[in-house]
Short mmCIF file of C-alpha atoms in Angstrom, two decimals:
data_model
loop_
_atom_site.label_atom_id
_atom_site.label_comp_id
_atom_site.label_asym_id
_atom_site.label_seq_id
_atom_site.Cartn_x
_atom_site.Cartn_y
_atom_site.Cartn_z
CA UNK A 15 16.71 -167.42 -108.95
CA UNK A 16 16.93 -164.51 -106.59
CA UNK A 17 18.94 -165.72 -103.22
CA UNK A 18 18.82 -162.84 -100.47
CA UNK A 19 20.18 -163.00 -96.86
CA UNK A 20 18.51 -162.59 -93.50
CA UNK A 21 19.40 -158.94 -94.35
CA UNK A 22 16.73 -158.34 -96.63
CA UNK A 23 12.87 -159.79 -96.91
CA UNK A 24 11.06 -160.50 -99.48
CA UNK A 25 7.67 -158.69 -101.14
CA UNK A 26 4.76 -158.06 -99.51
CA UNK A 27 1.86 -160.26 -99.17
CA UNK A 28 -1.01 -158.03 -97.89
CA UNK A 29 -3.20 -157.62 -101.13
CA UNK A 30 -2.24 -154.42 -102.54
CA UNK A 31 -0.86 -152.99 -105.27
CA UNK A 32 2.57 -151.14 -106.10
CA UNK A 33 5.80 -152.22 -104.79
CA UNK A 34 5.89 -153.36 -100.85
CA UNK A 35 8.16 -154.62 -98.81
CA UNK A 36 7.12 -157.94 -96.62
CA UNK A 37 6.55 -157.45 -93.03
CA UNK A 38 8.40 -159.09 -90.50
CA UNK A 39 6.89 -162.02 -89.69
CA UNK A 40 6.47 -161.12 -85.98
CA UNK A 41 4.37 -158.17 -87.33
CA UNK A 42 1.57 -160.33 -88.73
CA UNK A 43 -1.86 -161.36 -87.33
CA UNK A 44 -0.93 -164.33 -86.00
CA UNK A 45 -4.62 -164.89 -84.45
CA UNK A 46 -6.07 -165.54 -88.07
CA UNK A 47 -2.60 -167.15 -89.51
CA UNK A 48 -3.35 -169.91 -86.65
CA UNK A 49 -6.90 -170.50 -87.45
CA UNK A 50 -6.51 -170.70 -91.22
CA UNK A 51 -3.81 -173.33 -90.29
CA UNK A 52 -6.34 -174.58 -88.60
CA UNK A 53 -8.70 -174.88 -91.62
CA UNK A 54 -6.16 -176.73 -94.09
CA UNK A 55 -5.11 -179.09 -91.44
CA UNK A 56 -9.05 -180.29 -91.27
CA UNK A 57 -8.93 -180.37 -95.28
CA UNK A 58 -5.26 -182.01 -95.57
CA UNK A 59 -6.11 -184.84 -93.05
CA UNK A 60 -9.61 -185.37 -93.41
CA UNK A 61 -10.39 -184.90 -97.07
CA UNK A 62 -8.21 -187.98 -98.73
CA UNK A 63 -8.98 -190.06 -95.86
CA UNK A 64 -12.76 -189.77 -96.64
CA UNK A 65 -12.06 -189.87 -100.28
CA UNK A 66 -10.18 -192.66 -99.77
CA UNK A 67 -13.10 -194.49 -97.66
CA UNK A 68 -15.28 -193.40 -100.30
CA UNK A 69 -13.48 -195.87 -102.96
CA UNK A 70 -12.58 -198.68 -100.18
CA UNK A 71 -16.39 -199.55 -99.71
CA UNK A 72 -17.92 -199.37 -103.52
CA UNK A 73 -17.09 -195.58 -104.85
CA UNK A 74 -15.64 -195.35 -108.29
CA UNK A 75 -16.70 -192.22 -109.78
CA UNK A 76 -13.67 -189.86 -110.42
CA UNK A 77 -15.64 -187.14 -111.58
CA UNK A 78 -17.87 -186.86 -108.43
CA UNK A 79 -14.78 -187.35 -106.10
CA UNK A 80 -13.38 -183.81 -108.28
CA UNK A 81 -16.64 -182.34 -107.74
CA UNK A 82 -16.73 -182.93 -104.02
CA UNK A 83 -13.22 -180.85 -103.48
CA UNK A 84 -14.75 -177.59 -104.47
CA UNK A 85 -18.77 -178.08 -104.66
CA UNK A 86 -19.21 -176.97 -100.34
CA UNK A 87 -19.15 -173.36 -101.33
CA UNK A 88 -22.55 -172.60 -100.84
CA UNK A 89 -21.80 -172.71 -97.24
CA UNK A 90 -19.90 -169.64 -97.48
CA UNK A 91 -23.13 -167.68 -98.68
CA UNK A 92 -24.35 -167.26 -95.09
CA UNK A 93 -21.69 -165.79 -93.63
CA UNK A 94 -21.21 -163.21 -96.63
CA UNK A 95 -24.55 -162.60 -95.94
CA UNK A 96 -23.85 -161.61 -92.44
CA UNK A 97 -20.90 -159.65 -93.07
CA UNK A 98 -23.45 -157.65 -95.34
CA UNK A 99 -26.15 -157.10 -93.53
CA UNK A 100 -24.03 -156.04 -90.56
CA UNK A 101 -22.78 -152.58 -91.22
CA UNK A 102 -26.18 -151.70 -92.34
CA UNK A 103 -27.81 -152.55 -88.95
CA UNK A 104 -25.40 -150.70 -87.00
CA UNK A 105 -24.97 -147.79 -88.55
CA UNK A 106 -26.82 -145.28 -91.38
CA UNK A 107 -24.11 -144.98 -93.46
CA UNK A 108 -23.88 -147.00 -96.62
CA UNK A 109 -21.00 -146.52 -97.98
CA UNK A 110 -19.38 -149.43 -96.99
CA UNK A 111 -21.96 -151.50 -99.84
CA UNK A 112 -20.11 -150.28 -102.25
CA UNK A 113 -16.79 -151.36 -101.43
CA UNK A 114 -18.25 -154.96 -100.24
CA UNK A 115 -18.10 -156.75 -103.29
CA UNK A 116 -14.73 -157.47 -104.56
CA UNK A 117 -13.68 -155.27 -107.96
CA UNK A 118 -14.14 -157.09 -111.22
CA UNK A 119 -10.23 -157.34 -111.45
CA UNK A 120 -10.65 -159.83 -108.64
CA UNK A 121 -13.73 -161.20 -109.94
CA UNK A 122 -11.64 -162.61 -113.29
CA UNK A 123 -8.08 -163.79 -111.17
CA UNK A 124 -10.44 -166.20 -109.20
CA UNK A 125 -12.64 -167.64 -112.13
CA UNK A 126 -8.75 -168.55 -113.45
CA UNK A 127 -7.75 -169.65 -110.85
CA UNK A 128 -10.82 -171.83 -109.75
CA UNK A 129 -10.48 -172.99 -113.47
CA UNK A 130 -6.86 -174.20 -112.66
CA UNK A 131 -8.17 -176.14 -109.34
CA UNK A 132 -10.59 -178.00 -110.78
CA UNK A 133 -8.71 -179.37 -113.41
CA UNK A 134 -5.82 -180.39 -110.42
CA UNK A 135 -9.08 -181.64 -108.56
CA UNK A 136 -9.53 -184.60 -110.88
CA UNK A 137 -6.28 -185.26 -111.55
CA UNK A 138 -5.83 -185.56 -107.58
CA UNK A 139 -9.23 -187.72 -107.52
CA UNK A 140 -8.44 -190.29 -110.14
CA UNK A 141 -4.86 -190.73 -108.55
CA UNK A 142 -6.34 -191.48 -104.88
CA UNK A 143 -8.39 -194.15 -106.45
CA UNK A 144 -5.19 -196.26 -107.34
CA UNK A 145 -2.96 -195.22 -104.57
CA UNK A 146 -2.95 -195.80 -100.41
CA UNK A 147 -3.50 -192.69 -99.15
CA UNK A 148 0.03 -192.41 -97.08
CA UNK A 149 1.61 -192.67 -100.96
CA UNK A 150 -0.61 -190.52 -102.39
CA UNK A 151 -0.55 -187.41 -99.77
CA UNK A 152 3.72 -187.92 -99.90
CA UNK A 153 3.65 -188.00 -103.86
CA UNK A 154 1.31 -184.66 -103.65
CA UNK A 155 3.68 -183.13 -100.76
CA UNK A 156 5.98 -182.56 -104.14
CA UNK A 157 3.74 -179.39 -104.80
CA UNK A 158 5.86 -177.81 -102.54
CA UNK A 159 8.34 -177.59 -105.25
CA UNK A 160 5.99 -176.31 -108.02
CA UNK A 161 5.29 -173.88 -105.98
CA UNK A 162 8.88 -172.54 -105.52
CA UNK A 163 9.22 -172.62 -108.97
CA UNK A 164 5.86 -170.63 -109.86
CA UNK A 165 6.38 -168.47 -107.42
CA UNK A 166 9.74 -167.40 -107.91
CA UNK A 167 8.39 -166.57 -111.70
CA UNK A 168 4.82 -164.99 -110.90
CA UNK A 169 5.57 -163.26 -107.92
CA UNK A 170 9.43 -162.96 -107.97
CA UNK A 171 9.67 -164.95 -104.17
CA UNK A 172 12.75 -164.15 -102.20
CA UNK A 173 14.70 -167.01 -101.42
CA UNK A 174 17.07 -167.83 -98.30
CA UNK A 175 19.43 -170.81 -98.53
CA UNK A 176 17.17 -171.68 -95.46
CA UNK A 177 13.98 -172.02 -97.92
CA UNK A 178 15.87 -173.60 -100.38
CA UNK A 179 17.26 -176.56 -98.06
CA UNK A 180 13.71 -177.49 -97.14
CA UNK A 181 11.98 -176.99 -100.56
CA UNK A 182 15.21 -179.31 -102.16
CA UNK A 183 15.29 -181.71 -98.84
CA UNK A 184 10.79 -182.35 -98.66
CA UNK A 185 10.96 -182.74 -102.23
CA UNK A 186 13.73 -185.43 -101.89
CA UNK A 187 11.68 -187.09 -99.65
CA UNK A 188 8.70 -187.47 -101.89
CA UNK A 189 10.30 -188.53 -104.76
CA UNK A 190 11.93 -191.00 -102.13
CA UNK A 191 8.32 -192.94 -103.11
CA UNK A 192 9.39 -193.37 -106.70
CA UNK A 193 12.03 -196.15 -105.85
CA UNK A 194 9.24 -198.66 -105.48
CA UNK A 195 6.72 -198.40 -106.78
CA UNK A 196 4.73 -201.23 -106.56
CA UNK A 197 5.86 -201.71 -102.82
CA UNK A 198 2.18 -200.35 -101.81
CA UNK A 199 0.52 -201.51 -105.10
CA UNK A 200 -3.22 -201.67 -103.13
CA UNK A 201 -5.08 -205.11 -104.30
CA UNK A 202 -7.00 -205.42 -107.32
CA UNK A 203 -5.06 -202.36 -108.53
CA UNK A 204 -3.06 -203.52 -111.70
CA UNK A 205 0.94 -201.93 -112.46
CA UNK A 206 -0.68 -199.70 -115.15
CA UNK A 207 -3.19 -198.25 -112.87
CA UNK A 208 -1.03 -197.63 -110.48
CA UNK A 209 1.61 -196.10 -112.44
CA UNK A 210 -1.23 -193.49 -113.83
CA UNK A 211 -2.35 -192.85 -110.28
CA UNK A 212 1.60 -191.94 -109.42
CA UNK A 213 1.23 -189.50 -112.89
CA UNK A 214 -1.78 -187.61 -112.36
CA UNK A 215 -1.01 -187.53 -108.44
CA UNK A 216 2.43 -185.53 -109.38
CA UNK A 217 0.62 -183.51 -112.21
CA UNK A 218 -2.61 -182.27 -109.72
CA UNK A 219 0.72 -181.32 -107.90
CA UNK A 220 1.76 -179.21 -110.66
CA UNK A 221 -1.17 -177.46 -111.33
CA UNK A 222 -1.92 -176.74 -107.26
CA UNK A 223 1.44 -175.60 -107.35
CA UNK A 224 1.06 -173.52 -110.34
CA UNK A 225 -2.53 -172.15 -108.52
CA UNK A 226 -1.47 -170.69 -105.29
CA UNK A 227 1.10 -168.31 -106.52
CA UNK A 228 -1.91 -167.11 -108.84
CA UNK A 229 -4.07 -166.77 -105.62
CA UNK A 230 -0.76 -164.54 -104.05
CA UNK A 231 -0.46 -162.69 -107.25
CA UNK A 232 -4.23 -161.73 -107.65
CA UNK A 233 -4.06 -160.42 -104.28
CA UNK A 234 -1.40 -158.28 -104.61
CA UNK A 235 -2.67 -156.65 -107.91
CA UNK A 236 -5.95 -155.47 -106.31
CA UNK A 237 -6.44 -152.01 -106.22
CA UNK A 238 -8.70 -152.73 -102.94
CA UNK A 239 -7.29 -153.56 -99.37
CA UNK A 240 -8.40 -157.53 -98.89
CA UNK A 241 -10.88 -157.79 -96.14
CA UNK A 242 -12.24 -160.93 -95.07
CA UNK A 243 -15.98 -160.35 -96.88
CA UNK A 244 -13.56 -160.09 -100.13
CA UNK A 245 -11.90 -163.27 -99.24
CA UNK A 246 -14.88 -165.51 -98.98
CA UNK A 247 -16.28 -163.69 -102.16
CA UNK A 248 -12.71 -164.76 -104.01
CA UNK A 249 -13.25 -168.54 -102.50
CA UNK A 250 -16.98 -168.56 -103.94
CA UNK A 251 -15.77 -167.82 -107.42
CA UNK A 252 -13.01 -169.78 -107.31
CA UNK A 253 -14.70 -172.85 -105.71
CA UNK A 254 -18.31 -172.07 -108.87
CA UNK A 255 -16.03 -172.36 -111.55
CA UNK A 256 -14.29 -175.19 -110.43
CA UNK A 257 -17.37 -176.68 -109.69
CA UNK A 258 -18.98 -175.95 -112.91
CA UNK A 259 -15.94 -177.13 -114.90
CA UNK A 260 -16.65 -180.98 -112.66
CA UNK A 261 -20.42 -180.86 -113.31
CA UNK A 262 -19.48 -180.52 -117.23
CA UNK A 263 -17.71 -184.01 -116.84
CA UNK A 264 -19.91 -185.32 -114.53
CA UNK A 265 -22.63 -184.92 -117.34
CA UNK A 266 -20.72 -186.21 -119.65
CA UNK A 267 -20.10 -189.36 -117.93
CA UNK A 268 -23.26 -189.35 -116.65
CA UNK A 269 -22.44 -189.43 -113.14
CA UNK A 270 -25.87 -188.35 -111.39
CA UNK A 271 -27.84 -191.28 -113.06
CA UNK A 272 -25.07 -192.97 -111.75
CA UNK A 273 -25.20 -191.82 -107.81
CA UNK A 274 -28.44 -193.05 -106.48
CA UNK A 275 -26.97 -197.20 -108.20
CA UNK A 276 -24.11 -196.61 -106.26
CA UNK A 277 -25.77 -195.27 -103.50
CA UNK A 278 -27.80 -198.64 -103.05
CA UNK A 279 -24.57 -200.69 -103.71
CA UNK A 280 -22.30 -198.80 -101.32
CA UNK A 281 -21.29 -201.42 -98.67
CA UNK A 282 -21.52 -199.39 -95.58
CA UNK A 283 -25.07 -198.39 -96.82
CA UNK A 284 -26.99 -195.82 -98.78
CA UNK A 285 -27.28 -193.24 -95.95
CA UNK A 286 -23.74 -193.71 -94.75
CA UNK A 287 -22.85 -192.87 -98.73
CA UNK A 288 -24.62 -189.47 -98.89
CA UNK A 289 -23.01 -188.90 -95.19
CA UNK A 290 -19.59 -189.36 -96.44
CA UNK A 291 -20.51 -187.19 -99.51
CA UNK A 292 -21.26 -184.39 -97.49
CA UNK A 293 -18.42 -184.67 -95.10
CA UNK A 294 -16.29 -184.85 -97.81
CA UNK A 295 -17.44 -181.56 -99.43
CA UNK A 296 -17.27 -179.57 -96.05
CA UNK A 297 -13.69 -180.45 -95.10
CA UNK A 298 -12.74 -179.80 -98.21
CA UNK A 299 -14.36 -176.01 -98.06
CA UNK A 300 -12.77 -175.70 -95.09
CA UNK A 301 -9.46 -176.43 -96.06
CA UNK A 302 -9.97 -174.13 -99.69
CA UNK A 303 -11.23 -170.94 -97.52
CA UNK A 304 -8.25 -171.70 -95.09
CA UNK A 305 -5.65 -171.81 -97.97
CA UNK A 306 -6.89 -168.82 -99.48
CA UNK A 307 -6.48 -167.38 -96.45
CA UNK A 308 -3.05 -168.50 -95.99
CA UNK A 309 -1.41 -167.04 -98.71
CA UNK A 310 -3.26 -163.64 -98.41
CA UNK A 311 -1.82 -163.70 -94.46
CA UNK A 312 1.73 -165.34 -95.35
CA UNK A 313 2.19 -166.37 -98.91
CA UNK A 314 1.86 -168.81 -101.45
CA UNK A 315 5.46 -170.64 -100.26
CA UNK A 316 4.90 -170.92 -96.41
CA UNK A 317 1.56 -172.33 -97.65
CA UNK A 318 3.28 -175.53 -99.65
CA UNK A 319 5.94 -175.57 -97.06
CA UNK A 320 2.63 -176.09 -94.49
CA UNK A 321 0.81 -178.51 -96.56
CA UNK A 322 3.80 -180.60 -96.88
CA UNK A 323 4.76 -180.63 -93.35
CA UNK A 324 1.29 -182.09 -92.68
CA UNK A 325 2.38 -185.58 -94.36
CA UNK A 326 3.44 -187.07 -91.32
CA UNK A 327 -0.09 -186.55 -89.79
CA UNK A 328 -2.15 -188.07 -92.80
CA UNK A 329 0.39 -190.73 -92.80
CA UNK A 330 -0.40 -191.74 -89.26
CA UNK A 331 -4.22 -191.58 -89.66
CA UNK A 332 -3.55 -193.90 -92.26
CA UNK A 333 -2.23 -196.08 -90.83
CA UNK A 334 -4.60 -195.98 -87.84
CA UNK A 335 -7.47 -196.33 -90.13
CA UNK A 336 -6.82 -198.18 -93.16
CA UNK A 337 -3.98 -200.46 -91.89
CA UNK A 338 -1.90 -199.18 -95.05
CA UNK A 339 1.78 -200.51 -94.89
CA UNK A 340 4.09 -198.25 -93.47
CA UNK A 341 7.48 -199.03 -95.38
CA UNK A 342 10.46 -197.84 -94.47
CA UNK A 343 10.72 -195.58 -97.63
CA UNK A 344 7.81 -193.96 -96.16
CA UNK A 345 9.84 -193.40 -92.86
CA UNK A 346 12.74 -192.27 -94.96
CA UNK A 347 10.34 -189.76 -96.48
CA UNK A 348 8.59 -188.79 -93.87
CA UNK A 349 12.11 -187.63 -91.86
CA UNK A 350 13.23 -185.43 -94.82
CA UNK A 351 9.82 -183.67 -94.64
CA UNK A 352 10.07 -182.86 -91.17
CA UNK A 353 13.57 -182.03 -91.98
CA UNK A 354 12.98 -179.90 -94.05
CA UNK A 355 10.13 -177.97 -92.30
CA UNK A 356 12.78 -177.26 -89.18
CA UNK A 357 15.13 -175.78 -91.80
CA UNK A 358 12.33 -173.40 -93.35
CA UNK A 359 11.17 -172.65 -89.64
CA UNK A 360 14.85 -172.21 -87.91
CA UNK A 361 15.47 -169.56 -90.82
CA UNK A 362 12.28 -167.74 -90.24
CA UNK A 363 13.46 -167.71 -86.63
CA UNK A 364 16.73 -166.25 -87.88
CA UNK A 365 15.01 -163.96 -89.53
CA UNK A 366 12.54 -162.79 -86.78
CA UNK A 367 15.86 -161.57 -84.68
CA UNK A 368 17.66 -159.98 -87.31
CA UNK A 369 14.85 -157.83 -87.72
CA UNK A 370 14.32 -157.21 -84.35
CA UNK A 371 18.10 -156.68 -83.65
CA UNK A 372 17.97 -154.17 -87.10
CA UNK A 373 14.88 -152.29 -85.26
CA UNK A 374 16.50 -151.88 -82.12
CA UNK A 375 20.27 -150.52 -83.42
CA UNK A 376 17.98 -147.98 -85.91
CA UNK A 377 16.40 -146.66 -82.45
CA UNK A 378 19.46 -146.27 -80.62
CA UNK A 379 21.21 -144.45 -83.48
CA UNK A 380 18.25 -142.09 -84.07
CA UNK A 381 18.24 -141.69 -79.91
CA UNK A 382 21.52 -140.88 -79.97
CA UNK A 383 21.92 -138.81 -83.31
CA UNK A 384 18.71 -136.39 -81.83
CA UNK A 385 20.35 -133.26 -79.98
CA UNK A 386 18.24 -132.70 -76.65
CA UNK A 387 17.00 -129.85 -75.73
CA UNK A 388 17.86 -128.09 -73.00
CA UNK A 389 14.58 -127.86 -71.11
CA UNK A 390 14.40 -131.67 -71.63
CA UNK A 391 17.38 -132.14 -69.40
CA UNK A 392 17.41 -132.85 -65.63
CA UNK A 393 19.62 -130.68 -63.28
CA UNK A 394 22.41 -132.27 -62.31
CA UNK A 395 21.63 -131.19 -58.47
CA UNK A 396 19.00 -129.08 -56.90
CA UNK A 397 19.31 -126.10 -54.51
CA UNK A 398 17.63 -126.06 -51.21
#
């Protein structure tokens, strides 16, 4: 593992090719950073809680649960559609057509990649059906460690002893959880299921983990800069091949004779049902476009490090709404999360002044190494 000082950053994130070097952080445009936070904080906190809802009152079809966490793309098609149609209505020029759509390198990175999410989908669906949802979201925080790992190998990520405090001190704290497990063992739920919902909870982990350094690394080997028509293109692909990959099982299982049963059974009612369907598949598009957008304006490790540090939040809402216990393993956990976020924040703070300090001694020196010229100079005194 490559360790560097404040001294030197790490590679580029931007979306192009060759060899880069990262910007300083204060350099970045913080306006869309903040609303693709935004984004994944609506998917991180609303999309298990409605999921989670969804099983409470009569839900129990995995498959459809998967489906849901990728099938709100369509949504997307309207604004692509905009973002077409609106260089050709204000000016004559179309050029620009032809470097819309994103290249076929792109294309194939995303079908991979959307591939890779849908299989994590399930295996995060069938866990949240055995597990409160305060477990579950601390058991998936652990993805911030995956991603380390995957993205020190697939995009060779720089690492301060900053970032590795809070990727070794969050992941502490979820596998904090594993101590008791049947502390929060949900009723009707029997030791074996939830022991497989604390597996496939960890492994859709894994995978997401494994995914959003893919995501940072298809990025930066496009020959093309990234604009934002290019990123909603990369989420539709992603999100259709996920989607078709969940369709194949939902067939299989034969989930849509199964919907409009369950549907009628649900015990909040049948329109409430295809309510919470919807709302599930929207704030879960909203939190895929915003992660994609993440990484592309930061990278794949301040994205884990942000998905983690949004624990205590779900945790709360919970609580609020579920009445899940709140043990004090969960508190224990929770602390080292937060902990953990200060340390990864405090050394991007470091950071942010050594590179301003660096920027301000280069401009002295080349002030004071540049001879001035003569004319440049102001008298000393002036005659009357």
């Amino acid at each position: 593992m490559i360790i560097e000082t404040l001294d030197i950053l790490g590679p580029n994130q931007n979306g192009n090719s060759g060899t880069h070097t990262q910007k300083p952080i204060k350099t970045r445009n913080w306006l869309l950073i903040i609303i693709n936070c935004a984004l994944v904080f609506c998917g991180v906190i609303g999309g298990p809680l409605l999921m989670r809802l969804y099983y409470l009152h009569g839900g129990s079809r995995k498959w459809l649960s998967s489906f849901l966490q990728t099938a709100g793309f369509p949504v997307l098609i309207f604004p692509l559609i905009f973002l077409y149609i609106k260089p050709k209505l204000s000016t004559q020029n179309n050029d620009q057509s032809s470097s819309f759509f994103m290249e076929p390198k792109l294309f194939l990175w995303s079908a991979i990649v959307g591939i890779v999410f849908g299989v994590s989908n399930f295996m995060y669906a069938l866990g949240l059906s055995y597990l409160p949802v305060s477990t579950s979201t601390i058991l998936f925080a652990t993805q911030l460690c995956f991603t380390a790992i995957f993205a020190w190998l697939i995009v060779k990520q720089k690492f301060t002893a900053f970032i590795i405090n809070a990727v070794i001190v969050m992941t502490l704290g979820s596998i904090l959880l594993g101590i008791n497990t049947n502390g929060d063992r949900p009723i009707g739920v029997s030791k074996t299921q939830y022991l497989i919902g604390f597996l496939m909870t960890l492994a859709a982990a894994a995978l997401t983990g494994l995914g959003t350094p893919f995501v940072e690394l298809s990025f930066i080997k496009a020959t093309r800069n990234i604009t934002y028509p290019t990123l909603l293109q990369f989420q539709v692909i992603l999100c259709l091949f996920g989607t078709c990959l969940n369709v194949i099982g939902m067939l299989i299982n034969k989930d849509f004779q199964a919907i409009p049963r369950e549907a009628d059974m649900f015990e909040l009612g049948k329109s409430k049902y295809y309510m919470i369907i919807c709302l599930t598949a929207l704030t879960w598009q909203l939190s895929g476009i915003g992660l994609v957008g993440l990484i592309l304006y930061t990278n794949a490790l301040f994205n884990g490090i942000y998905v983690s540090v949004l624990v205590p939040f779900t945790e709360v809402a919970a609580v609020i709404f579920f009445h899940e216990k709140f043990t004090g393993l969960k508190g224990m956990a929770l602390a080292l999360c937060l902990w953990g976020f200060s340390s990864y924040f405090y050394g991007e703070y470091k950071m942010m002044n050594k590179v301003g300090d660096n920027e301000t001694h280069e401009k002295i020196e080349e002030a004071e190494s540049e001879p001035k010229r003569l004319e440049d100079q102001q008298a000393p005194y002036s005659t009357v």
